[in-house]
């Protein structure tokens, strides 16, 4: 098991390096010169002399591979440079915004799980009945509706019209409900269909027939055996969806003025704040890879065949 974990940890290093190289190249291929962006954000008149001084100061006059190696050596030490806008260290600012994004991301995943669990199970138990058709239709609608449309709709109904929740910002539990629900509904459709399908498959397994033949109550069969096996793919999908939630939170954070990394990234992107853009992409990619690694380890723990066959 230890060797399996070591191999998985070592395998993520080239992935992160590859993402950092691609991101670095894409940022430097943008039509706006970083030196000009720095001068504009610093409210300094743009001239050829000023651009040249800034390029020398930021190391932009060096070859591209040298710029990347210098940036990489700093990134390994969690030094991503300073923001062009605030002039503060990017890593410190990112860590200030990270808790809000993680709060929104994980609360939406938990909320999606809580909503999907009973709907998926009852849809499987009452297959092809009214509840099943209704839940499947609702799932398709939820998956097809963009997050920003849901967000504005929730704000209009529950905040402006009914006054149940705050319009925007981060504060107590009431501030969290609408953004979390907006981010969760798209996943509810996926989780519900997956749990319904896996539950139906488990209900047709021989062990269920044998348990019923032995006279075991249906509630015990479903709650103790069927649900335990049916929920494993859902947990895997939830782990894989963390990256989707982190990227989806960009839209939701801007709709609800949620002070997280997504809103910070959009502001940096519109202002061409290159150090912030690089830090955000690498950080989010690393979080996604680590989450996938934990899911792989979870599979290896519950299923020894994964370790023996080296599926992952």
mmCIF file of N, CA and C in Angstrom, residues 91-107 170 176 246 253 258-261 283 287:
data_model
loop_
_atom_site.group_PDB
_atom_site.id
_atom_site.type_symbol
_atom_site.label_atom_id
_atom_site.label_comp_id
_atom_site.label_asym_id
_atom_site.label_seq_id
_atom_site.Cartn_x
_atom_site.Cartn_y
_atom_site.Cartn_z
ATOM 1 N N UNK A 91 0.744 35.077 -3.264
ATOM 2 C CA UNK A 91 0.404 33.898 -2.464
ATOM 3 C C UNK A 91 -0.369 34.286 -1.214
ATOM 4 N N UNK A 92 0.043 35.367 -0.560
ATOM 5 C CA UNK A 92 -0.670 35.800 0.643
ATOM 6 C C UNK A 92 -2.104 36.217 0.309
ATOM 7 N N UNK A 93 -2.276 36.931 -0.788
ATOM 8 C CA UNK A 93 -3.623 37.334 -1.183
ATOM 9 C C UNK A 93 -4.471 36.120 -1.552
ATOM 10 N N UNK A 94 -3.865 35.160 -2.258
ATOM 11 C CA UNK A 94 -4.602 33.972 -2.657
ATOM 12 C C UNK A 94 -5.046 33.175 -1.431
ATOM 13 N N UNK A 95 -4.205 33.104 -0.428
ATOM 14 C CA UNK A 95 -4.569 32.382 0.794
ATOM 15 C C UNK A 95 -5.673 33.109 1.562
ATOM 16 N N UNK A 96 -5.774 34.405 1.375
ATOM 17 C CA UNK A 96 -6.877 35.137 2.005
ATOM 18 C C UNK A 96 -8.220 34.819 1.341
ATOM 19 N N UNK A 97 -8.180 34.553 0.025
ATOM 20 C CA UNK A 97 -9.415 34.255 -0.703
ATOM 21 C C UNK A 97 -9.750 32.769 -0.729
ATOM 22 N N UNK A 98 -8.757 31.914 -0.512
ATOM 23 C CA UNK A 98 -8.969 30.466 -0.616
ATOM 24 C C UNK A 98 -10.031 29.929 0.346
ATOM 25 N N UNK A 99 -10.046 30.322 1.636
ATOM 26 C CA UNK A 99 -11.063 29.759 2.545
ATOM 27 C C UNK A 99 -12.494 29.992 2.070
ATOM 28 N N UNK A 100 -12.773 31.158 1.501
ATOM 29 C CA UNK A 100 -14.139 31.431 1.032
ATOM 30 C C UNK A 100 -14.510 30.513 -0.126
ATOM 31 N N UNK A 101 -13.570 30.277 -1.046
ATOM 32 C CA UNK A 101 -13.845 29.388 -2.171
ATOM 33 C C UNK A 101 -14.017 27.950 -1.719
ATOM 34 N N UNK A 102 -13.165 27.485 -0.801
ATOM 35 C CA UNK A 102 -13.303 26.124 -0.292
ATOM 36 C C UNK A 102 -14.603 25.956 0.488
ATOM 37 N N UNK A 103 -14.993 26.976 1.224
ATOM 38 C CA UNK A 103 -16.259 26.922 1.945
ATOM 39 C C UNK A 103 -17.428 26.755 0.975
ATOM 40 N N UNK A 104 -17.418 27.529 -0.088
ATOM 41 C CA UNK A 104 -18.485 27.445 -1.082
ATOM 42 C C UNK A 104 -18.439 26.113 -1.820
ATOM 43 N N UNK A 105 -17.251 25.653 -2.183
ATOM 44 C CA UNK A 105 -17.113 24.416 -2.954
ATOM 45 C C UNK A 105 -17.596 23.207 -2.170
ATOM 46 N N UNK A 106 -17.091 23.038 -0.956
ATOM 47 C CA UNK A 106 -17.429 21.838 -0.193
ATOM 48 C C UNK A 106 -18.852 21.877 0.344
ATOM 49 N N UNK A 107 -19.357 23.053 0.646
ATOM 50 C CA UNK A 107 -20.756 23.134 1.072
ATOM 51 C C UNK A 107 -21.688 22.773 -0.077
ATOM 52 N N UNK A 170 -20.429 37.667 1.844
ATOM 53 C CA UNK A 170 -20.148 36.503 2.678
ATOM 54 C C UNK A 170 -20.303 36.888 4.133
ATOM 55 N N UNK A 176 -24.558 31.866 2.696
ATOM 56 C CA UNK A 176 -23.977 30.702 2.023
ATOM 57 C C UNK A 176 -25.009 29.871 1.273
ATOM 58 N N UNK A 246 -14.640 24.066 -8.319
ATOM 59 C CA UNK A 246 -13.703 25.186 -8.208
ATOM 60 C C UNK A 246 -13.779 26.089 -9.429
ATOM 61 N N UNK A 253 -19.375 33.030 -7.755
ATOM 62 C CA UNK A 253 -18.793 34.047 -6.891
ATOM 63 C C UNK A 253 -19.018 35.449 -7.434
ATOM 64 N N UNK A 258 -19.293 36.940 -4.021
ATOM 65 C CA UNK A 258 -18.675 36.116 -2.980
ATOM 66 C C UNK A 258 -17.164 36.345 -3.010
ATOM 67 N N UNK A 259 -16.556 36.741 -1.899
ATOM 68 C CA UNK A 259 -15.131 37.120 -1.917
ATOM 69 C C UNK A 259 -14.187 35.917 -1.929
ATOM 70 N N UNK A 260 -14.184 35.188 -3.028
ATOM 71 C CA UNK A 260 -13.335 34.020 -3.140
ATOM 72 C C UNK A 260 -12.308 34.155 -4.243
ATOM 73 N N UNK A 261 -11.606 33.057 -4.503
ATOM 74 C CA UNK A 261 -10.544 33.076 -5.504
ATOM 75 C C UNK A 261 -11.091 33.310 -6.907
ATOM 76 N N UNK A 283 -2.488 26.705 -8.661
ATOM 77 C CA UNK A 283 -3.061 26.308 -7.386
ATOM 78 C C UNK A 283 -4.298 25.441 -7.576
ATOM 79 N N UNK A 287 -4.803 21.480 -6.531
ATOM 80 C CA UNK A 287 -5.894 21.011 -5.665
ATOM 81 C C UNK A 287 -6.667 19.882 -6.342
#
